[in-house]
Short mmCIF file of C-alpha atoms and ligand atoms in Angstrom, two decimals:
data_model
loop_
_atom_site.label_atom_id
_atom_site.label_comp_id
_atom_site.label_asym_id
_atom_site.label_seq_id
_atom_site.Cartn_x
_atom_site.Cartn_y
_atom_site.Cartn_z
CA MET L 1 -22.07 -7.82 12.56
CA SER L 2 -23.36 -4.82 10.58
CA PHE L 3 -20.65 -4.94 7.95
CA ASN L 4 -21.69 -8.40 6.73
CA LEU L 5 -18.46 -8.98 4.82
CA ALA L 6 -19.23 -12.68 4.34
CA ALA L 7 -22.29 -11.84 2.25
CA ARG L 8 -20.36 -9.36 0.11
CA LEU L 9 -17.65 -11.91 -0.53
CA ALA L 10 -20.14 -14.68 -1.33
CA GLU L 11 -21.96 -12.42 -3.78
CA ARG L 12 -18.72 -11.61 -5.58
CA ARG L 13 -17.81 -15.28 -5.80
CA ALA L 14 -21.25 -16.18 -7.20
CA ALA L 15 -20.83 -13.54 -9.93
CA HIS L 16 -17.50 -15.09 -11.02
CA LEU L 17 -15.79 -11.86 -10.01
CA TYR L 18 -13.78 -13.13 -7.05
CA ARG L 19 -10.10 -12.22 -7.28
CA GLN L 20 -7.16 -14.34 -6.22
CA ARG L 21 -3.49 -13.54 -6.13
CA PRO L 22 -1.27 -16.04 -7.97
CA LEU L 23 1.84 -16.55 -5.84
CA LEU L 24 4.97 -15.93 -7.91
CA GLU L 25 7.88 -17.94 -6.59
CA GLY L 26 10.72 -16.34 -8.55
CA PRO L 27 11.60 -13.22 -10.56
CA GLN L 28 9.59 -11.79 -13.47
CA GLY L 29 10.25 -13.44 -16.83
CA PRO L 30 8.50 -15.56 -19.47
CA GLU L 31 9.07 -18.76 -17.48
CA VAL L 32 7.72 -18.54 -13.97
CA VAL L 33 6.74 -20.77 -11.08
CA VAL L 34 3.32 -19.87 -9.71
CA ASP L 35 1.74 -21.70 -6.78
CA GLY L 36 4.26 -24.49 -7.31
CA GLN L 37 3.49 -24.90 -11.04
CA ALA L 38 5.98 -24.08 -13.82
CA LEU L 39 4.19 -21.86 -16.34
CA LEU L 40 4.88 -19.80 -19.45
CA ALA L 41 3.50 -16.36 -18.58
CA PHE L 42 1.83 -13.88 -20.93
CA CYS L 43 0.49 -11.40 -18.40
CA SER L 44 3.30 -9.25 -17.03
CA ASN L 45 3.72 -5.54 -17.79
CA ASP L 46 7.49 -6.02 -17.92
CA TYR L 47 7.29 -5.42 -21.69
CA LEU L 48 10.99 -4.99 -22.33
CA GLY L 49 12.20 -7.63 -19.90
CA LEU L 50 14.05 -5.23 -17.60
CA ALA L 51 12.59 -6.27 -14.21
CA ASN L 52 15.24 -8.98 -13.86
CA HIS L 53 17.94 -7.49 -16.10
CA PRO L 54 21.37 -8.26 -14.59
CA GLU L 55 22.70 -4.70 -15.04
CA VAL L 56 19.58 -3.18 -13.50
CA THR L 57 19.76 -5.59 -10.58
CA ALA L 58 23.46 -4.78 -10.12
CA ALA L 59 22.67 -1.04 -10.14
CA MET L 60 20.11 -1.56 -7.39
CA ARG L 61 22.56 -3.61 -5.33
CA ALA L 62 25.29 -1.00 -5.74
CA GLY L 63 22.77 1.72 -4.92
CA ALA L 64 21.81 -0.01 -1.68
CA GLU L 65 25.50 -0.32 -0.70
CA ARG L 66 26.04 3.37 -1.29
CA TRP L 67 22.71 4.91 -0.19
CA GLY L 68 21.20 2.36 2.18
CA VAL L 69 17.71 0.96 1.79
CA GLY L 70 15.27 3.59 3.06
CA GLY L 71 14.19 6.97 1.69
CA GLY L 72 14.10 8.15 5.30
CA ALA L 73 11.65 11.04 5.01
CA SER L 74 9.52 12.96 2.54
CA HIS L 75 11.27 14.79 -0.31
CA LEU L 76 10.64 18.16 1.37
CA VAL L 77 12.26 17.14 4.66
CA ILE L 78 15.41 15.05 4.17
CA GLY L 79 14.29 12.29 1.78
CA HIS L 80 15.36 13.85 -1.55
CA SER L 81 18.74 12.33 -2.30
CA THR L 82 21.19 12.57 -5.21
CA PRO L 83 19.91 9.46 -7.11
CA HIS L 84 16.32 10.83 -7.01
CA HIS L 85 17.58 14.15 -8.33
CA GLN L 86 19.70 12.59 -11.08
CA LEU L 87 16.77 10.42 -12.16
CA GLU L 88 14.50 13.48 -12.38
CA GLU L 89 17.05 15.22 -14.59
CA ALA L 90 17.42 12.13 -16.79
CA LEU L 91 13.64 11.77 -17.14
CA ALA L 92 13.25 15.45 -18.07
CA GLU L 93 15.89 15.03 -20.78
CA PHE L 94 14.31 11.73 -21.96
CA THR L 95 10.84 13.25 -22.29
CA GLY L 96 12.09 16.54 -23.76
CA ARG L 97 10.37 18.47 -20.97
CA PRO L 98 11.96 21.19 -18.81
CA ARG L 99 11.49 19.21 -15.60
CA ALA L 100 10.28 15.92 -14.13
CA LEU L 101 9.16 15.00 -10.62
CA LEU L 102 9.59 11.51 -9.16
CA PHE L 103 6.85 9.65 -7.25
CA SER L 104 6.73 6.29 -5.47
CA THR L 105 3.79 4.98 -7.53
CA GLY L 106 1.77 5.90 -10.59
CA TYR L 107 -1.39 5.91 -8.54
CA MET L 108 0.04 8.69 -6.38
CA ALA L 109 1.45 10.65 -9.33
CA ASN L 110 -2.04 10.75 -10.85
CA LEU L 111 -3.74 11.75 -7.59
CA ALA L 112 -1.09 14.45 -7.13
CA ALA L 113 -1.25 15.99 -10.58
CA VAL L 114 -5.03 16.15 -10.88
CA THR L 115 -5.72 17.38 -7.34
CA ALA L 116 -3.00 20.05 -7.54
CA LEU L 117 -4.35 21.44 -10.82
CA VAL L 118 -8.12 21.44 -10.40
CA GLY L 119 -10.56 21.82 -7.51
CA GLN L 120 -14.00 23.23 -6.75
CA GLY L 121 -15.25 25.45 -9.56
CA ASP L 122 -13.03 23.70 -12.14
CA THR L 123 -13.73 20.86 -14.56
CA VAL L 124 -12.02 17.54 -15.20
CA LEU L 125 -12.93 15.55 -18.31
CA GLU L 126 -11.78 11.95 -18.63
CA ASP L 127 -11.97 9.16 -21.18
CA ARG L 128 -14.44 6.64 -19.81
CA LEU L 129 -11.86 3.84 -20.12
CA ASN L 130 -9.15 5.68 -18.18
CA HIS L 131 -7.18 3.83 -15.52
CA ALA L 132 -8.85 3.66 -12.10
CA SER L 133 -6.22 5.93 -10.54
CA LEU L 134 -7.15 8.74 -12.95
CA LEU L 135 -10.85 8.34 -12.28
CA ASP L 136 -10.21 8.32 -8.53
CA ALA L 137 -8.05 11.43 -8.90
CA GLY L 138 -10.86 13.24 -10.73
CA LEU L 139 -13.35 12.40 -7.98
CA LEU L 140 -10.93 13.35 -5.20
CA SER L 141 -10.17 16.73 -6.80
CA GLY L 142 -13.63 18.13 -6.06
CA ALA L 143 -13.80 19.56 -9.60
CA ARG L 144 -16.84 18.97 -11.78
CA PHE L 145 -16.12 15.52 -13.17
CA SER L 146 -17.39 14.10 -16.42
CA ARG L 147 -16.41 11.20 -18.65
CA TYR L 148 -16.42 11.39 -22.44
CA LEU L 149 -16.90 8.46 -24.83
CA HIS L 150 -13.77 6.40 -25.40
CA ASN L 151 -11.29 8.21 -27.62
CA ASP L 152 -14.07 10.37 -29.03
CA ALA L 153 -13.11 13.99 -29.79
CA VAL L 154 -16.71 14.92 -30.64
CA SER L 155 -17.91 13.72 -27.25
CA LEU L 156 -15.00 15.58 -25.61
CA SER L 157 -15.83 18.72 -27.57
CA LYS L 158 -19.43 18.78 -26.29
CA ARG L 159 -18.23 18.49 -22.72
CA LEU L 160 -15.61 21.20 -23.24
CA ASP L 161 -18.37 23.54 -24.38
CA GLY L 162 -20.12 23.08 -21.04
CA ALA L 163 -16.98 23.30 -18.89
CA SER L 164 -16.28 26.02 -16.34
CA GLY L 165 -13.15 27.16 -14.51
CA ASN L 166 -9.77 25.64 -15.28
CA THR L 167 -10.37 22.55 -17.38
CA LEU L 168 -8.17 19.48 -17.40
CA VAL L 169 -8.66 16.77 -20.02
CA VAL L 170 -7.19 13.46 -18.90
CA SER L 171 -6.44 10.35 -20.95
CA ASP L 172 -4.42 7.18 -20.82
CA GLY L 173 -1.80 7.24 -23.63
CA VAL L 174 -2.03 3.50 -24.27
CA PHE L 175 -5.25 2.15 -22.74
CA SER L 176 -4.20 -0.39 -20.16
CA MET L 177 -6.91 -3.02 -20.67
CA ASP L 178 -7.43 -2.59 -24.44
CA GLY L 179 -3.97 -1.74 -25.74
CA ASP L 180 -5.20 0.90 -28.18
CA LEU L 181 -3.66 4.36 -28.51
CA ALA L 182 -5.38 7.59 -27.51
CA ASP L 183 -6.00 9.68 -30.62
CA LEU L 184 -3.85 12.41 -29.12
CA PRO L 185 -3.28 14.61 -32.18
CA THR L 186 -7.06 15.17 -32.38
CA LEU L 187 -7.79 15.22 -28.63
CA CYS L 188 -4.93 17.63 -27.87
CA ALA L 189 -5.96 20.00 -30.66
CA GLU L 190 -9.53 19.95 -29.34
CA ALA L 191 -8.41 20.68 -25.78
CA ARG L 192 -6.01 23.43 -26.89
CA SER L 193 -8.59 25.14 -29.07
CA LYS L 194 -10.88 25.47 -26.04
CA GLY L 195 -8.19 26.59 -23.61
CA ALA L 196 -8.09 23.31 -21.66
CA TRP L 197 -4.95 21.48 -20.53
CA MET L 198 -4.24 17.93 -21.62
CA MET L 199 -2.86 15.39 -19.15
CA VAL L 200 -1.66 12.05 -20.53
CA ASP L 201 -0.83 9.00 -18.41
CA ASP L 202 1.46 6.92 -20.62
CA ALA L 203 2.13 4.08 -18.17
CA HIS L 204 2.07 1.51 -21.01
CA GLY L 205 3.57 3.59 -23.81
CA PHE L 206 6.97 4.46 -22.36
CA GLY L 207 9.33 1.72 -23.46
CA PRO L 208 7.41 -0.03 -26.26
CA LEU L 209 6.35 3.08 -28.23
CA GLY L 210 8.48 5.67 -30.03
CA ALA L 211 11.82 5.25 -31.76
CA SER L 212 13.74 5.57 -28.49
CA GLY L 213 10.99 4.31 -26.20
CA GLY L 214 9.70 7.81 -25.48
CA GLY L 215 6.11 6.64 -25.58
CA ILE L 216 3.04 8.09 -27.22
CA VAL L 217 4.32 11.68 -27.26
CA GLU L 218 7.39 10.56 -29.18
CA HIS L 219 5.21 8.39 -31.44
CA PHE L 220 2.96 11.36 -32.35
CA ARG L 221 5.70 14.02 -31.91
CA LEU L 222 3.72 16.01 -29.35
CA GLY L 223 5.41 18.81 -27.43
CA LEU L 224 4.83 20.58 -24.16
CA ASP L 225 2.08 22.80 -25.61
CA ASP L 226 0.11 19.76 -26.78
CA VAL L 227 0.56 17.77 -23.56
CA PRO L 228 1.42 20.11 -20.69
CA VAL L 229 1.10 17.30 -18.12
CA LEU L 230 2.81 14.02 -18.98
CA VAL L 231 2.83 11.05 -16.57
CA GLY L 232 4.91 7.90 -16.87
CA THR L 233 5.21 4.94 -14.54
CA LEU L 234 8.37 3.01 -13.82
CA GLY L 235 6.94 -0.35 -12.72
CA LYS L 236 6.01 -1.47 -16.24
CA ALA L 237 8.48 -1.30 -19.15
CA PHE L 238 11.14 0.33 -16.97
CA GLY L 239 11.04 -2.82 -14.84
CA THR L 240 11.54 -1.03 -11.50
CA ALA L 241 9.07 1.00 -9.41
CA GLY L 242 7.71 4.52 -9.12
CA ALA L 243 6.42 7.14 -11.53
CA PHE L 244 7.02 10.65 -12.77
CA VAL L 245 5.23 13.77 -13.94
CA ALA L 246 7.03 15.76 -16.63
CA GLY L 247 6.22 19.31 -17.69
CA SER L 248 7.10 22.96 -17.28
CA GLU L 249 9.15 24.47 -14.49
CA GLU L 250 5.97 26.05 -13.11
CA LEU L 251 4.02 22.80 -13.22
CA ILE L 252 6.66 20.92 -11.25
CA GLU L 253 7.03 23.72 -8.69
CA THR L 254 3.24 23.76 -8.29
CA LEU L 255 3.24 20.03 -7.55
CA ILE L 256 6.06 20.41 -5.02
CA GLN L 257 4.16 23.21 -3.26
CA PHE L 258 0.59 21.95 -3.40
CA ALA L 259 0.27 18.23 -4.27
CA ARG L 260 -0.58 16.43 -1.05
CA PRO L 261 0.19 12.91 -2.40
CA TYR L 262 3.69 14.25 -3.15
CA ILE L 263 4.27 16.15 0.08
CA TYR L 264 2.95 13.73 2.69
CA THR L 265 4.76 10.55 1.82
CA THR L 266 8.25 9.08 2.16
CA SER L 267 10.49 9.17 -0.90
CA GLN L 268 11.12 5.89 -2.70
CA PRO L 269 14.33 4.05 -1.68
CA PRO L 270 17.22 5.81 -3.47
CA ALA L 271 18.53 2.42 -4.65
CA VAL L 272 15.36 2.06 -6.71
CA ALA L 273 16.23 5.35 -8.43
CA CYS L 274 19.74 3.96 -9.10
CA ALA L 275 18.14 0.92 -10.75
CA THR L 276 15.82 3.09 -12.84
CA LEU L 277 18.73 5.23 -14.07
CA LYS L 278 20.23 2.03 -15.47
CA SER L 279 16.96 0.70 -16.88
CA LEU L 280 16.33 4.05 -18.60
CA GLU L 281 19.69 3.69 -20.33
CA VAL L 282 18.90 0.11 -21.45
CA LEU L 283 15.37 1.08 -22.52
CA ARG L 284 16.70 3.88 -24.76
CA THR L 285 19.68 2.16 -26.29
CA GLU L 286 18.69 -1.50 -26.74
CA SER L 287 16.29 -0.93 -29.59
CA TRP L 288 16.35 -4.66 -30.45
CA ARG L 289 13.90 -5.11 -27.58
CA ARG L 290 11.29 -2.90 -29.30
CA GLU L 291 12.01 -4.46 -32.69
CA HIS L 292 11.60 -8.02 -31.42
CA LEU L 293 8.44 -7.04 -29.52
CA ASN L 294 6.95 -5.58 -32.71
CA LYS L 295 7.67 -8.83 -34.55
CA LEU L 296 5.93 -10.80 -31.80
CA ILE L 297 2.93 -8.45 -31.87
CA ALA L 298 2.53 -8.86 -35.65
CA ARG L 299 2.86 -12.65 -35.43
CA PHE L 300 0.40 -12.89 -32.54
CA ARG L 301 -2.21 -10.84 -34.36
CA ALA L 302 -1.85 -12.87 -37.57
CA GLY L 303 -2.02 -16.17 -35.67
CA ALA L 304 -4.98 -15.06 -33.55
CA ALA L 305 -6.90 -13.95 -36.65
CA GLU L 306 -6.44 -17.42 -38.16
CA ILE L 307 -7.96 -18.98 -35.03
CA GLY L 308 -10.85 -16.52 -35.18
CA LEU L 309 -10.17 -14.78 -31.87
CA SER L 310 -11.67 -11.34 -31.26
CA LEU L 311 -8.71 -9.02 -30.85
CA MET L 312 -8.78 -5.33 -30.09
CA ASP L 313 -7.44 -2.49 -32.19
CA SER L 314 -4.03 -2.61 -30.54
CA PRO L 315 -0.56 -2.01 -31.98
CA THR L 316 1.02 -2.49 -28.53
CA PRO L 317 2.22 -5.46 -26.43
CA ILE L 318 -1.24 -5.47 -24.77
CA GLN L 319 -3.26 -7.89 -26.94
CA PRO L 320 -6.53 -8.73 -25.16
CA ILE L 321 -8.77 -11.53 -26.36
CA LEU L 322 -12.36 -10.44 -25.90
CA VAL L 323 -14.54 -13.16 -24.34
CA GLY L 324 -17.48 -11.19 -22.92
CA ASP L 325 -18.78 -13.38 -20.13
CA SER L 326 -16.72 -13.50 -16.92
CA GLU L 327 -17.26 -17.20 -16.31
CA ARG L 328 -16.09 -18.11 -19.81
CA ALA L 329 -13.05 -15.85 -19.46
CA LEU L 330 -12.15 -17.73 -16.28
CA GLN L 331 -12.70 -21.06 -18.06
CA LEU L 332 -10.40 -20.09 -20.92
CA SER L 333 -7.73 -18.95 -18.47
CA ALA L 334 -8.04 -22.27 -16.57
CA LEU L 335 -7.83 -24.33 -19.78
CA LEU L 336 -4.64 -22.50 -20.74
CA MET L 337 -3.21 -23.00 -17.26
CA ALA L 338 -3.83 -26.74 -17.53
CA ARG L 339 -1.60 -26.57 -20.63
CA GLY L 340 1.14 -24.70 -18.78
CA LEU L 341 0.25 -21.14 -19.82
CA LEU L 342 -0.54 -18.21 -17.56
CA VAL L 343 -2.84 -15.50 -18.96
CA GLY L 344 -5.04 -13.57 -16.57
CA ALA L 345 -8.79 -13.12 -17.02
CA ILE L 346 -9.72 -9.47 -16.59
CA ARG L 347 -13.29 -8.96 -15.42
CA PRO L 348 -15.57 -6.13 -14.29
CA PRO L 349 -15.21 -3.72 -12.56
CA THR L 350 -11.71 -3.44 -14.08
CA VAL L 351 -13.36 -3.53 -17.52
CA PRO L 352 -16.98 -2.62 -18.47
CA ALA L 353 -19.72 -5.19 -17.78
CA GLY L 354 -19.95 -7.86 -20.50
CA SER L 355 -16.42 -7.28 -21.76
CA ALA L 356 -14.38 -9.80 -19.75
CA ARG L 357 -11.21 -10.71 -21.57
CA LEU L 358 -7.93 -12.53 -21.45
CA ARG L 359 -5.29 -9.85 -21.27
CA VAL L 360 -2.39 -11.30 -23.24
CA THR L 361 0.77 -9.26 -22.90
CA LEU L 362 3.99 -9.84 -24.81
CA SER L 363 7.54 -9.22 -23.69
CA ALA L 364 10.81 -8.72 -25.54
CA LEU L 365 12.03 -11.80 -23.68
CA HIS L 366 9.43 -14.12 -25.24
CA SER L 367 10.88 -16.28 -27.99
CA GLU L 368 9.05 -16.99 -31.24
CA VAL L 369 8.77 -20.63 -30.14
CA GLN L 370 7.08 -19.59 -26.90
CA LEU L 371 4.62 -17.46 -28.85
CA GLU L 372 3.73 -20.42 -31.08
CA ARG L 373 3.03 -22.44 -27.93
CA LEU L 374 0.50 -19.81 -26.87
CA LEU L 375 -1.15 -19.76 -30.31
CA ASP L 376 -1.34 -23.57 -30.45
CA ALA L 377 -2.95 -23.69 -27.00
CA LEU L 378 -5.44 -20.97 -27.94
CA ALA L 379 -6.37 -22.83 -31.12
CA GLU L 380 -7.14 -25.86 -28.98
CA CYS L 381 -8.92 -24.11 -26.07
CA TRP L 382 -10.91 -21.34 -27.78
CA PRO L 383 -13.49 -23.68 -29.39
CA LEU L 384 -14.09 -25.26 -25.95
CA VAL L 385 -15.39 -21.98 -24.48
CA ASN L 386 -16.73 -20.26 -27.60
CA HIS L 387 -20.06 -22.06 -27.93
CA ASP L 388 -21.34 -19.66 -30.60
CA ALA L 389 -18.67 -20.79 -33.02
C1 PLP D 1 -0.37 0.72 -13.67
C2 PLP D 1 -0.97 2.03 -14.00
C3 PLP D 1 -0.94 3.08 -13.09
C4 PLP D 1 -0.45 2.91 -11.68
O1 PLP D 1 0.91 2.88 -11.63
P1 PLP D 1 1.61 2.18 -10.37
O2 PLP D 1 3.00 2.68 -10.40
O3 PLP D 1 1.48 0.73 -10.59
O4 PLP D 1 0.85 2.66 -9.16
C5 PLP D 1 -1.41 4.30 -13.51
N1 PLP D 1 -1.92 4.48 -14.74
C6 PLP D 1 -2.00 3.47 -15.62
C7 PLP D 1 -2.58 3.73 -16.97
C8 PLP D 1 -1.53 2.21 -15.27
O5 PLP D 1 -1.65 1.21 -16.14
#
């Protein structure tokens, strides 16, 4: 019994860090049934409400009729089919990059890009609040790995001065647990001035940010020279599944030749690519979704300030409420659930110790009335857990 799993699990439970999976008994949307209870959810990453969009669903169904359900093989063998190829071309055009490469998940896209670009003798510098997949990618690469202070160009600059070999600077575009934007104009200029490449993972920016949903690079008008390696994921605002890396012809060919997480895995089902082609079209053209979302964000922040909640510096649909203590974050989440609202408590190690929070996320499908329900419930529940107040 050398593994002693029971002790590990008990320890995690005692620290209020035990994780459970709510069982969703229907499609994504504001109104869900979870573990038999009807709830109003504010925790999905389906920011634009495309995961259950009838046209996207129809595109997937039609795709399955035409292309079957399995990818069949890796892209390099016989798994690269016409819908995958069309989606790559559409994503290249959408991002304004020469080429894009499709992956089955964002986790794999990040492992692929970092490990194909840097290795022993090189350097990878990451924001300390980067997504776990980026941190894992940095460690797996074998390059010298160092984290700079969150969104801090001075801290990055010091590390760049000590870097050796090819140097890759890696940042989330929109930080997934805080909702704030990377200060890319400054960070990219810093990286460029020292000959380093910038890689941005904009999993949460594509869709909500930019006039046509083109994410943080559209928001800040950053080109290929500023951000040579651009990653997007398709399971969030796109509402489907998968991810992409966009960049130069040479970058994409390098990934196809050398990125093991690209080469040694089966392609995603082509029907999923058919669905994403449709969701990309909806994401770009239905700008009312972004406009409504921005109204909800402004109203939530105003309402939360009146209640005295500690919000983060976020202009995005990710609007965390900082609680601090894990147990109190769980209590607040449970109080809201008793009032019919689902908001997940995010605890360490997903966020730094002492910064447990309720990660409120908003969707274009939330109504203003639903948002008021959340604010009313928070006004009632917050004083019950916030003993300092
Ligand atoms: C969700 C997420 C990923 C992982 O993407 P998946 O497609 O879910 O594997 C990568 N990076 C960031 C910043 C994310 O939020």
